Coordinates of C-alpha atoms and ligand atoms in Angstrom, one line a residue:
X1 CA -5.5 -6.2 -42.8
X2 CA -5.4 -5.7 -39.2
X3 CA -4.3 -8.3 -37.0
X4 CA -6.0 -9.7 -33.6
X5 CA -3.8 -11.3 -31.0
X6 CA -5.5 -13.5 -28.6
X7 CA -3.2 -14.3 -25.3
X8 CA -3.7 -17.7 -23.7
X9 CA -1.7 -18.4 -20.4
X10 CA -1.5 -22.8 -20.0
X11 CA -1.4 -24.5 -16.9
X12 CA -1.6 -28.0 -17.0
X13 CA -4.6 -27.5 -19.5
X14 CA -4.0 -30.5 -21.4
X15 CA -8.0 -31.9 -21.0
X16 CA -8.9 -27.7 -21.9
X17 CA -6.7 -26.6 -24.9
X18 CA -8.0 -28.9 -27.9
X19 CA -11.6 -27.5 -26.7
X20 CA -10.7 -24.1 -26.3
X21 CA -8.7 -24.4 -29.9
X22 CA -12.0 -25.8 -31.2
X23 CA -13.6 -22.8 -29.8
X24 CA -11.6 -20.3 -30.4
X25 CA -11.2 -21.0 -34.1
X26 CA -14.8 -21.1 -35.0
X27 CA -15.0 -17.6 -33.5
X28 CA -12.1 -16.7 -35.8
X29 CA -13.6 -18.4 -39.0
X30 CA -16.6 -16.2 -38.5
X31 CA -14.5 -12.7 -38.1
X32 CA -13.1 -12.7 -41.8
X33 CA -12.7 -9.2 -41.6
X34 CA -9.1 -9.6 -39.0
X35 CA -6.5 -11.6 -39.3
X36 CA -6.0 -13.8 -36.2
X37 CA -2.5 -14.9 -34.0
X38 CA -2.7 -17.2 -30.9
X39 CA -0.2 -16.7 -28.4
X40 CA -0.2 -19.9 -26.1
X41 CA 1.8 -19.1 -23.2
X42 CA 3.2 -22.8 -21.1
X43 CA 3.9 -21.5 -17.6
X44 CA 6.0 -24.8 -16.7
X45 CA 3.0 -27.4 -16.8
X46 CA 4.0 -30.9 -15.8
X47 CA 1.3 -32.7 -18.1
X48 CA 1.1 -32.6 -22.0
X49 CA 0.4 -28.8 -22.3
X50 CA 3.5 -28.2 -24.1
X51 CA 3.2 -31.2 -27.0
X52 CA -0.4 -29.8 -27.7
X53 CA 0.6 -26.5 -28.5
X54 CA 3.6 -28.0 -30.7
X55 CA 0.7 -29.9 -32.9
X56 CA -1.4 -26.9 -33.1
X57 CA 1.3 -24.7 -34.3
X58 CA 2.6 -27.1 -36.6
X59 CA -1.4 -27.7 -38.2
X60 CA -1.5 -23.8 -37.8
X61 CA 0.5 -21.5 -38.5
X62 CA -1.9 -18.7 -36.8
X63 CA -0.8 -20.6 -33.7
X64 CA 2.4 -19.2 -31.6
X65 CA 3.8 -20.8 -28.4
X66 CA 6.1 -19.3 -25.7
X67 CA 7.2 -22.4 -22.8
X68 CA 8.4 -21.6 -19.3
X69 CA 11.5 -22.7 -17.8
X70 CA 9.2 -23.9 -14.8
X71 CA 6.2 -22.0 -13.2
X72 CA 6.0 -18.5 -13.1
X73 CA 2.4 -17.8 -12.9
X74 CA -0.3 -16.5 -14.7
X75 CA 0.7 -12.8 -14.7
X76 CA 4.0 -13.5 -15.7
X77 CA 2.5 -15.7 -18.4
X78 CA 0.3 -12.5 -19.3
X79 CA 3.6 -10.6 -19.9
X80 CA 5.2 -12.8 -22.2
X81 CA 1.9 -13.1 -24.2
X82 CA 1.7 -9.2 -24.4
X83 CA 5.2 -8.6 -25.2
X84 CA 5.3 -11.1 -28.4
X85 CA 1.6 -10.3 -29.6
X86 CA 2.2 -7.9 -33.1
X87 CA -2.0 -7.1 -33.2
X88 CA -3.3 -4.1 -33.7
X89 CA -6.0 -5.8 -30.8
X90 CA -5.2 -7.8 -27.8
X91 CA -7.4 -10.2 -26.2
X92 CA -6.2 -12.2 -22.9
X93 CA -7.9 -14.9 -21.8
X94 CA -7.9 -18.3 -20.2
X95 CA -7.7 -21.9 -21.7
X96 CA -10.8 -23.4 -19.7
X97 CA -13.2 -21.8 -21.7
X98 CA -14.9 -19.8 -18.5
X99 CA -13.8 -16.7 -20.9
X100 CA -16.9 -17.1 -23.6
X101 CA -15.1 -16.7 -27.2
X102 CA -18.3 -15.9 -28.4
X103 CA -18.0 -12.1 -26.6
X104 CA -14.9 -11.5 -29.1
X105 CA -16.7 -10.4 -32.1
X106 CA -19.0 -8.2 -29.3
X107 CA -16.0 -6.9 -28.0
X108 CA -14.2 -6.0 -31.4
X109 CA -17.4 -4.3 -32.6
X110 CA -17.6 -2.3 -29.4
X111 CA -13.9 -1.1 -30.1
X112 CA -14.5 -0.7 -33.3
X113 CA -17.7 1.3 -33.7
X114 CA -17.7 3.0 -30.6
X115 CA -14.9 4.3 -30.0
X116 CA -13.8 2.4 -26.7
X117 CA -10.1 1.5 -25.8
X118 CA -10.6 -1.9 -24.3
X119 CA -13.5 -3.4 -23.3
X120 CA -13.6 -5.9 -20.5
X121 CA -15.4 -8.3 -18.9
X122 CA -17.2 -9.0 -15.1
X123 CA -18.8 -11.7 -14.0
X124 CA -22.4 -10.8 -12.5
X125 CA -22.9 -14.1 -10.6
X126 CA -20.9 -16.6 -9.1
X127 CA -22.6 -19.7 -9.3
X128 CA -20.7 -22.7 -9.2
X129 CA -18.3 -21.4 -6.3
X130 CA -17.6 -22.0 -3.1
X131 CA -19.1 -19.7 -0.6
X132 CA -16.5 -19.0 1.7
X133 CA -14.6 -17.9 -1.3
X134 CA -17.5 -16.0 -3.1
X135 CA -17.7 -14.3 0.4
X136 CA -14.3 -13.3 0.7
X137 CA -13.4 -12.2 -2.8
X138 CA -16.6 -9.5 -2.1
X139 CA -14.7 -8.4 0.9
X140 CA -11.5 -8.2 -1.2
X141 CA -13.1 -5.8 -3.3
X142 CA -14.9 -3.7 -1.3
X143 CA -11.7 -3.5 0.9
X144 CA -9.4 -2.4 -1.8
X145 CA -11.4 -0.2 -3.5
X146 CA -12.0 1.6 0.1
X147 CA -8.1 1.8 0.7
X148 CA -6.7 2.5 -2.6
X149 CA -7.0 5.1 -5.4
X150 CA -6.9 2.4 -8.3
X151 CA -10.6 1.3 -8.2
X152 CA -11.2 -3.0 -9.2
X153 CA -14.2 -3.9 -10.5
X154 CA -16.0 -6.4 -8.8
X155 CA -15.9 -9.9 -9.9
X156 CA -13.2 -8.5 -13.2
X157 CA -11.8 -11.0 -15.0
X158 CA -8.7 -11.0 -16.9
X159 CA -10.7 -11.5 -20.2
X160 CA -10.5 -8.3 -22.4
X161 CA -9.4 -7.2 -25.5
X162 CA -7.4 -4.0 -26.1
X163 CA -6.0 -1.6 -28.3
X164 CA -2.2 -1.8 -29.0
X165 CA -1.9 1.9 -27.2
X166 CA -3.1 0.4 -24.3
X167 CA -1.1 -2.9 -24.5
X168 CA 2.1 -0.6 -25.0
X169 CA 1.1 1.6 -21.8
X170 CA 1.0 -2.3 -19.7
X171 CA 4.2 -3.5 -21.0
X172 CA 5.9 -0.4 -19.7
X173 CA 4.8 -1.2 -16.3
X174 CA 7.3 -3.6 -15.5
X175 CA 6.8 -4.1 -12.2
X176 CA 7.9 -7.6 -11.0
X177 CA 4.9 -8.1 -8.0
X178 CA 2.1 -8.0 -10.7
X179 CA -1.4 -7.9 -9.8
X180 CA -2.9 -7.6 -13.4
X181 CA -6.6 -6.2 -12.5
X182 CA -5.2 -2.8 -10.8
X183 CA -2.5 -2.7 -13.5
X184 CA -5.2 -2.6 -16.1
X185 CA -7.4 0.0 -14.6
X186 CA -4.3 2.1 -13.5
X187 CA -3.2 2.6 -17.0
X188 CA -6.8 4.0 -17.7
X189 CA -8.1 4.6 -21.1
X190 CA -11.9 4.1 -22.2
X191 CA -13.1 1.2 -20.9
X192 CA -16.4 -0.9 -21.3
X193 CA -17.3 -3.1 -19.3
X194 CA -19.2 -6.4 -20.6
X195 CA -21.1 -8.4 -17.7
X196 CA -21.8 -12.3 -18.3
X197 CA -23.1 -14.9 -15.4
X198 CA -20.1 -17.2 -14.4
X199 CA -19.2 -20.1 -16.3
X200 CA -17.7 -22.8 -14.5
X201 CA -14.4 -24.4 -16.5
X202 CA -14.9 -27.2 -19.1
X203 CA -12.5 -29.3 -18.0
X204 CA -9.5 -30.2 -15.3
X205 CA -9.2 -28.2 -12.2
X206 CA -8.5 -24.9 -11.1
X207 CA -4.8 -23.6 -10.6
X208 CA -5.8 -21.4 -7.6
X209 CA -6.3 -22.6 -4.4
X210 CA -8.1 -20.8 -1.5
X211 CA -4.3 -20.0 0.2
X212 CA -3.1 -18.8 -3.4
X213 CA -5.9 -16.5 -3.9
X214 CA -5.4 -15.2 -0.5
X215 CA -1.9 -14.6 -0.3
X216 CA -2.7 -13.3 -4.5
X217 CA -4.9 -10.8 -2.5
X218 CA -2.7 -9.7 -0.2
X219 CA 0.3 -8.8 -3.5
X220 CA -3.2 -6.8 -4.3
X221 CA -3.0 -5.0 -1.5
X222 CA 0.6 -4.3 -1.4
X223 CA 1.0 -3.1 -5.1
X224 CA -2.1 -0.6 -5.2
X225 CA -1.9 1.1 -1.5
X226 CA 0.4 1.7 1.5
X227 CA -2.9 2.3 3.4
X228 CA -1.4 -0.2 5.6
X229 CA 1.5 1.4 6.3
X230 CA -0.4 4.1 8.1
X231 CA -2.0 1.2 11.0
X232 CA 0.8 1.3 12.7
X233 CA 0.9 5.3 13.4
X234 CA -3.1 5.0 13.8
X235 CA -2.5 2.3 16.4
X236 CA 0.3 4.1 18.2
X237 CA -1.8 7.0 18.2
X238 CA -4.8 5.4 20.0
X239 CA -2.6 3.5 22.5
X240 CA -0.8 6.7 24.0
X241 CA -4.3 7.7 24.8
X242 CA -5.5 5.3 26.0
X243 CA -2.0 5.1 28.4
X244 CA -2.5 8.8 28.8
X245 CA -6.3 8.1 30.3
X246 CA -5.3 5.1 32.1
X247 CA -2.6 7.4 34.0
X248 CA -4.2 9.8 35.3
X249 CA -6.7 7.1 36.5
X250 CA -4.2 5.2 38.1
X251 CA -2.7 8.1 39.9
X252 CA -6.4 9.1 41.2
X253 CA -7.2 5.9 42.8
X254 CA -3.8 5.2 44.4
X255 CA -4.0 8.8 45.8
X256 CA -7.7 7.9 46.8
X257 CA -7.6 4.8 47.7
X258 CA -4.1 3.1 47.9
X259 CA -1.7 0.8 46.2
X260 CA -3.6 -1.3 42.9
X261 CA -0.7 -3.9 42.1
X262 CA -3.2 -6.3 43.1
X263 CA -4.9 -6.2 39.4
X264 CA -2.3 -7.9 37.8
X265 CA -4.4 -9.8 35.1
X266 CA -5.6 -6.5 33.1
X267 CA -1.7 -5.6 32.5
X268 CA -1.2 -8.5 31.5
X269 CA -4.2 -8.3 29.1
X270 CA -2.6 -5.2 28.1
X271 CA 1.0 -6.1 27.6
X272 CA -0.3 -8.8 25.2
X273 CA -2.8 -6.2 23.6
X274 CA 0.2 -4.0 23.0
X275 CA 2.8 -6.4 21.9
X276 CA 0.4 -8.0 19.2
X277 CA -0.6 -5.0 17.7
X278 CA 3.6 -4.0 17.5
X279 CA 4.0 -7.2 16.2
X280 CA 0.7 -7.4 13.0
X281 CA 2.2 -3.5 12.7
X282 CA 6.2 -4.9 11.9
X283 CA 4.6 -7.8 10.0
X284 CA 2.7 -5.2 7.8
X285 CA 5.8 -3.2 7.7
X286 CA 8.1 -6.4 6.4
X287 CA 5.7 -7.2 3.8
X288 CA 6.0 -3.9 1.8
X289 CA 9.9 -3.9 3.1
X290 CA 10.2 -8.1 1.2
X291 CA 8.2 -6.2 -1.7
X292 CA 10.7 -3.6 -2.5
X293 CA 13.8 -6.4 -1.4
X294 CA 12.3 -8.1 -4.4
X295 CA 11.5 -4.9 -6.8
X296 CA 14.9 -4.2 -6.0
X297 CA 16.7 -7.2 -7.6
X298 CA 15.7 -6.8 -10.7
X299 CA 15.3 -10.3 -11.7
X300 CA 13.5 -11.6 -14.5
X301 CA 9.2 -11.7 -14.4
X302 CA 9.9 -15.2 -16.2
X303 CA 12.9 -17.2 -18.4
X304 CA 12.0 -18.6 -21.4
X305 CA 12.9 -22.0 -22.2
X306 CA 11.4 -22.6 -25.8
X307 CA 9.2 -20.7 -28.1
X308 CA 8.4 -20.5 -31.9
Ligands
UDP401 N1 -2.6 -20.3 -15.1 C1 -1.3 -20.1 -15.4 N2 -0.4 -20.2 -14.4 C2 -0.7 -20.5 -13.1 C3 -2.1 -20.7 -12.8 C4 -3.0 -20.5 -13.8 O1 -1.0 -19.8 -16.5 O2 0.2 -20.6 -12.3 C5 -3.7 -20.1 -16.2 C6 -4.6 -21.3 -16.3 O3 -4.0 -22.3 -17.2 C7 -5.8 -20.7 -16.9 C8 -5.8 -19.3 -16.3 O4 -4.5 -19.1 -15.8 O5 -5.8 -20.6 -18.3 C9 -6.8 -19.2 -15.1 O6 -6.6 -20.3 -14.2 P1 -7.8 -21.1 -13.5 O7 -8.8 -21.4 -14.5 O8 -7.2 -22.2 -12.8 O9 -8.3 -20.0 -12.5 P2 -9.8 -19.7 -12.0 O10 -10.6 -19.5 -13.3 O11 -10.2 -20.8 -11.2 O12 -9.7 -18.4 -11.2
MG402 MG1 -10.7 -20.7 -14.8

């Protein structure tokens, strides 16, 4: 019988995981046709996380955990999950039940019949968010799929279920500065996309703050394009121009109508002008410099403390 792995990165989800292992199960009760394994993956929670998924694997033996050594985060949790799933499928998704199980059996048949590789999910609306953060998450998007060759669906979630080819071709990317959504569509492969209206999380909080998604968005950025890279030669560019018009301007006047030291204020406008721009442009430059410090090392994507 072929097997289904279903990969479940933890948090402090202890309100979430006895209602997503409700869930989830019911979904596998009805799918006689595969055998089931749940991977729970601990990323260092501080609350009861850890004891649950003891109980469940010792009422189940379907049930598999993997605990952090502290906090890692969730594509490091991802990892883990991947690397110790043995299905023929994979399915990664999260504990708070905004993934709907009930798209499994849709998503195995799509594999299944049709043909597909993976098939994946985006969210259509995004009701229940903030805004602001709606608002800049579209602008995320639109940016990164201007400046980089690996396009990102809007609104793609992490939720998707894949064939072990596929699973194989992500666990060879080992890179340590994950950003899971291009690493997914980088691989390639036929993909399907699924789209559901957002479902906000059945209990607890979210793990992401506005300054985590941000600076999340920005290890986008760095991972899929050096785009970037090329601002600062853009802005050096347009500034020698602009010094080169500005010249010849200067000259004419003074020649024309004498000395001009009296406008002091513009070059000082200027000077600033200039030295931010040098500055945002070494910024940009130490951010992909820290990425590669850190590629360089070597360490470990996460340490594993306790698993069964
Ligand atoms: N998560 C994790 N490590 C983290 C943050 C989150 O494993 O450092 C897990 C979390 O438990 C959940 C999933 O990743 O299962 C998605 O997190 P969350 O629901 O907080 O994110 P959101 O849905 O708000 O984007
Ligand atoms: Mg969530």
């Amino acid at each position: 019988m072929e097997k289904l792995s279903i990969i479940v990165p933890c948090y402090n989800e202890q309100e979430s995981l006895p209602i997503f292992y409700k869930e989830i199960t019911k979904v596998a009760d009805e799918m006689k046709e595969i055998e089931f394994e749940f991977i729970l993956v601990n990323d260092g929670s501080k609350d009861n996380t850890l004891e649950l998924a003891k109980e469940l694997r010792k009422k189940d033996s379907r049930v598999h955990y993997i605990s952090f050594s502290r906090n890692f985060g969730k594509e490091s949790a991802m990892y883990a999950g991947l690397q110790k799933s043995s299905g023929d499928y994979v399915v990664t998704m999260d504990a708070d039940l905004q993934d709907p199980p009930s798209l499994i059996p849709v998503m195995y048949h799509a594999i299944k019949d049709d043909g597909f590789d993976c098939v994946a999910t985006r969210r259509v609306s995004r009701k229940g968010e903030p805004r602001l953060r709606s608002c800049c998450a579209r602008c995320f998007y639109h940016l990164i799929n201007k400046i980089s060759k690996t396009q990102i669906m809007d609104g793609a979630r992490d939720y998707r279920l894949m064939k072990r080819q596929m699973v194989d071709a992500i666990l060879k990317m080992s890179e340590c500065n994950r950003f899971t959504k291009g690493i997914f569509s980088w691989v390639g492969f036929d993909v399907k996309w699924l789209e559901y209206d957002n479902v906000e999380r059945v209990a607890g909080n979210t793990k992401w703050s506005f300054w985590k998604l941000f600076l999340y968005s920005i290890d986008g950025i760095v991972a899929f394009s050096t785009a970037p890279l090329a601002l600062a030669a853009i802005f050096g560019f347009l500034f020698c121009l602009v010094a080169i018009i500005l010249i010849v301007v200067i000259i004419l006047r003074t020649l024309l109508w004498g000395d001009a030291v009296a406008e002091w204020p513009s070059l000082i406008c200027i000077l600033s002008l200039i030295g931010g721009t040098q500055m945002l442009c070494i910024g940009i430059l130490g951010e992909y410099l820290a990425k590669t410090y850190l590629e360089t090392k070597k360490r470990p994507m996460f340490i594993v403390k306790d698993e069964e």
